[in-house]
XYZ file of C-alpha atoms in Angstrom:
298
model
C 0.000 0.000 0.000
C 1.509 3.329 -1.095
C -1.253 5.966 -1.181
C -2.618 7.825 1.817
C -6.164 7.373 3.073
C -8.199 10.055 4.816
C -11.593 9.699 6.389
C -14.105 10.185 9.165
C -15.688 7.788 11.661
C -19.059 8.734 13.161
C -20.304 7.350 16.497
C -23.840 7.846 17.819
C -24.545 7.763 21.552
C -28.129 7.581 22.806
C -28.669 7.417 26.578
C -25.047 6.315 26.837
C -21.659 7.719 27.824
C -19.190 7.260 24.986
C -16.232 8.831 26.766
C -16.359 9.885 30.408
C -13.868 12.051 32.252
C -12.628 11.190 35.756
C -15.779 12.658 37.304
C -17.981 10.318 35.269
C -19.395 13.083 33.074
C -19.012 13.101 29.270
C -15.626 14.528 28.346
C -15.782 18.188 27.306
C -13.564 21.147 26.528
C -13.245 24.184 28.811
C -16.078 25.905 26.925
C -18.412 22.930 27.384
C -18.091 21.325 23.939
C -18.525 17.553 24.273
C -15.955 15.339 22.564
C -14.521 11.844 22.602
C -10.788 11.148 22.757
C -8.974 8.983 20.245
C -8.387 6.455 23.067
C -12.153 5.986 23.427
C -12.349 4.986 19.756
C -9.229 2.813 19.712
C -10.246 0.728 22.734
C -13.274 -1.047 21.187
C -11.188 -1.583 18.052
C -8.518 -3.332 20.116
C -11.143 -5.369 21.998
C -12.639 -6.561 18.726
C -9.226 -7.628 17.442
C -8.496 -9.350 20.749
C -11.820 -11.212 20.593
C -10.780 -12.450 17.146
C -7.593 -13.925 18.686
C -5.297 -11.440 17.012
C -2.211 -10.252 18.868
C -2.973 -6.975 20.664
C -0.182 -5.455 22.715
C -1.622 -2.314 24.277
C -4.684 -3.544 26.120
C -5.233 -4.315 29.785
C -4.517 -7.896 30.832
C -4.680 -9.206 34.382
C -2.647 -11.412 36.691
C -3.085 -12.752 40.206
C -0.420 -11.640 42.657
C -0.404 -12.025 46.441
C -4.116 -12.670 46.565
C -5.004 -9.680 44.367
C -5.931 -9.339 40.711
C -3.866 -6.537 39.150
C -2.940 -5.378 35.632
C 0.196 -6.711 33.971
C 3.184 -4.462 33.457
C 4.334 -3.654 29.926
C 7.122 -6.257 29.967
C 4.746 -8.877 31.362
C 2.236 -8.209 28.603
C 5.020 -8.574 26.043
C 6.068 -11.867 27.669
C 2.474 -13.129 27.502
C 2.448 -12.622 23.750
C 6.039 -13.502 22.923
C 8.777 -14.243 25.444
C 10.521 -12.600 28.380
C 13.005 -9.912 27.398
C 16.593 -10.667 28.384
C 18.767 -7.562 28.708
C 21.833 -9.358 27.371
C 20.438 -11.465 24.531
C 17.234 -9.766 23.288
C 17.953 -7.331 20.470
C 15.943 -4.258 19.512
C 15.465 -5.813 16.078
C 13.771 -8.816 17.673
C 11.483 -6.649 19.812
C 10.529 -4.499 16.811
C 9.739 -7.579 14.741
C 7.475 -8.898 17.491
C 5.755 -5.563 18.072
C 4.858 -5.292 14.399
C 3.162 -8.695 14.679
C 0.560 -6.986 16.898
C -2.330 -5.585 14.875
C -2.759 -2.562 17.172
C 0.920 -1.619 16.852
C 0.775 -2.083 13.072
C -2.027 0.477 12.936
C -1.551 2.842 15.871
C 2.167 2.593 16.652
C 3.773 2.043 20.060
C 5.914 3.430 22.849
C 7.971 0.637 24.395
C 10.419 1.371 27.214
C 11.209 -1.855 29.029
C 14.243 -3.930 30.011
C 16.862 -1.883 28.206
C 14.650 -1.192 25.190
C 13.561 2.326 24.257
C 11.354 2.119 21.162
C 8.941 4.648 19.711
C 6.870 3.809 16.625
C 4.728 6.515 15.037
C 1.543 4.792 13.889
C 0.397 4.786 10.279
C -3.144 5.545 11.508
C -3.648 8.850 13.299
C -6.923 10.131 14.812
C -8.156 13.555 15.761
C -10.574 14.165 18.611
C -14.185 13.248 17.964
C -16.334 16.335 18.492
C -20.071 16.117 19.019
C -21.958 17.847 16.180
C -25.441 17.409 17.671
C -26.881 20.763 18.762
C -29.209 19.737 21.579
C -27.204 17.290 23.684
C -28.231 17.122 27.334
C -26.397 15.360 30.151
C -28.634 13.005 32.129
C -27.797 11.967 35.700
C -29.580 8.893 37.054
C -29.617 7.801 40.690
C -28.820 4.117 41.163
C -29.736 2.155 44.282
C -27.180 -0.413 45.387
C -28.454 -3.695 46.934
C -25.839 -3.365 49.700
C -25.318 -1.157 52.744
C -22.227 1.045 53.020
C -19.417 -1.240 54.180
C -17.457 1.722 55.604
C -20.151 2.497 58.185
C -20.805 -0.035 60.920
C -24.250 1.393 61.723
C -25.402 1.719 58.092
C -29.069 0.737 57.769
C -29.805 1.771 54.190
C -28.522 0.739 50.791
C -25.980 3.060 49.190
C -26.780 5.324 46.268
C -24.760 5.770 43.113
C -25.163 7.687 39.873
C -25.041 6.876 36.171
C -24.277 9.752 33.809
C -25.226 9.646 30.123
C -26.051 11.974 27.261
C -29.554 11.872 25.836
C -28.091 11.995 22.319
C -24.752 12.864 20.765
C -23.056 12.337 17.404
C -19.244 12.211 17.485
C -17.156 12.598 14.321
C -13.481 11.558 14.277
C -11.189 12.564 11.456
C -8.337 10.184 10.661
C -5.448 9.771 8.255
C -3.415 6.747 7.193
C 0.143 7.231 6.000
C 1.482 3.878 4.722
C 4.976 5.361 4.356
C 5.268 5.768 8.129
C 7.037 2.400 8.338
C 9.322 2.688 5.301
C 12.468 3.016 7.448
C 11.741 -0.313 9.137
C 11.666 -2.143 5.788
C 15.450 -1.753 5.583
C 16.210 -3.129 9.050
C 13.587 -5.845 9.614
C 13.678 -9.064 7.620
C 10.606 -9.725 5.448
C 8.812 -6.659 6.789
C 6.433 -5.265 4.175
C 5.339 -2.115 5.976
C 1.690 -1.089 6.093
C -0.221 -3.319 3.683
C -3.656 -3.459 2.070
C -4.496 -6.267 4.483
C -3.667 -3.989 7.448
C -5.976 -1.355 5.984
C -8.789 -3.876 5.543
C -8.388 -4.922 9.190
C -8.637 -1.286 10.238
C -11.590 -0.657 7.958
C -13.486 -3.600 9.446
C -13.209 -2.365 13.035
C -13.839 1.227 11.931
C -17.269 0.101 10.709
C -18.327 -2.247 13.503
C -16.292 -2.140 16.747
C -18.333 0.506 18.619
C -21.562 -1.322 17.795
C -20.041 -4.590 18.995
C -18.712 -3.121 22.238
C -21.799 -3.265 24.451
C -20.710 -2.570 28.015
C -23.112 -0.968 30.482
C -22.073 2.600 29.717
C -21.478 1.952 26.002
C -24.809 0.237 25.276
C -26.495 2.778 23.023
C -23.225 3.659 21.268
C -22.869 2.461 17.707
C -21.069 3.069 14.436
C -23.358 5.199 12.281
C -21.039 6.726 9.682
C -17.667 6.205 8.003
C -15.902 7.877 5.111
C -12.801 6.479 3.385
C -10.941 8.563 0.792
C -8.049 6.835 -0.950
C -5.830 9.485 -2.553
C -5.070 9.464 -6.265
C -1.290 9.731 -5.803
C 1.365 9.569 -3.113
C 1.731 13.348 -2.890
C -1.868 14.217 -2.065
C -2.453 15.707 1.389
C -5.804 16.563 2.937
C -6.870 18.311 6.172
C -9.099 16.859 8.896
C -12.220 15.972 6.901
C -14.466 15.933 9.969
C -14.276 19.752 9.991
C -16.021 19.825 6.603
C -18.954 17.587 7.498
C -22.221 19.459 8.053
C -24.592 17.680 10.443
C -28.248 18.771 10.574
C -29.506 17.960 14.071
C -33.194 18.437 13.221
C -33.236 16.312 10.071
C -30.581 13.841 11.302
C -28.747 14.278 8.030
C -25.175 14.751 6.855
C -24.172 17.036 4.004
C -20.880 16.110 2.312
C -20.872 18.836 -0.339
C -17.919 20.649 1.285
C -15.984 17.387 1.452
C -16.717 16.664 -2.209
C -15.450 20.099 -3.175
C -12.299 19.637 -1.094
C -11.351 16.214 -2.468
C -12.317 16.912 -6.088
C -9.809 15.324 -8.517
C -7.676 14.162 -5.571
C -8.990 10.661 -4.964
C -8.719 7.223 -6.467
C -11.801 5.929 -4.673
C -14.293 7.102 -2.042
C -16.681 5.039 0.070
C -19.397 6.439 2.349
C -20.936 4.079 4.925
C -23.896 5.059 7.096
C -26.984 3.811 8.915
C -29.713 4.304 6.275
C -32.484 3.571 8.782
C -31.678 6.504 11.081
C -29.523 8.854 9.031
C -29.659 10.657 5.696
C -26.487 11.461 3.765
C -26.533 14.003 0.956
C -23.733 13.157 -1.469
C -22.996 12.026 -5.002
C -20.279 9.661 -3.740
C -20.724 5.881 -3.536
C -22.893 4.996 -0.514
C -23.054 1.742 1.464
C -25.130 0.315 4.300
C -22.819 0.372 7.343
C -24.381 -2.820 8.754
C -24.506 -4.995 5.615
C -21.811 -3.139 3.624
C -24.046 -3.466 0.576
C -24.090 -0.637 -1.957
C -27.127 1.640 -1.781
């Protein structure tokens, strides 16, 4: 794969909390604009790959130690997937080769500082922040009654109360870019390394269309993939800005207008695919459209 790909991933949240801050409220900027971080989008992608038995390096894994269940350290996670790093005999070349066998590293890159190794890989896939384009988003706070009394109070006679924070509705749009040349330097130092391939892109494309929908935890139930745009550039020297800035979302009609995007990418693409939920969303465009659930052309 030689040509860059640009695009947008759209996530809908309805009575759900796509990305909470440390207070439990939906993440927002200082002026109150709700957004989702790139980490919130990458996590369900990694979970989907992990559930498919692919090697995923940067995801929480657990161990039992001294009667407690705690997360593994970075070196321990590496050892779970490959082998323990020996300071004297393990080379950086070997660690790099193993890291690139992990599908998350192949897409998103890695920072690996462990046991004498200091490796930084800039990922081929880069995300922006996913800003909410829905005009009337409200934050809902629900009281939750626990079935248990407060264990910190000996004289507690009532069940404890908790809260669940969601948004009534939000539509997050993440811009992304894929630079297949990001790994060109490693082709010269790693045996049989092909760099970022079409197969890697197809793996990314698959989770970009389905991973949020598949990731149904308590707070994420109600979050789903509703939109995706993939623009494959016509040549290796084409560069585009964050396309999510050029998407116009109509909150009343629940529609997306891509006319600004079409004008921006005119004569600069080899192929364009637009995926969306045709049952809940309208997309105004002359570009090729597909059902995001079935991937059939509309």
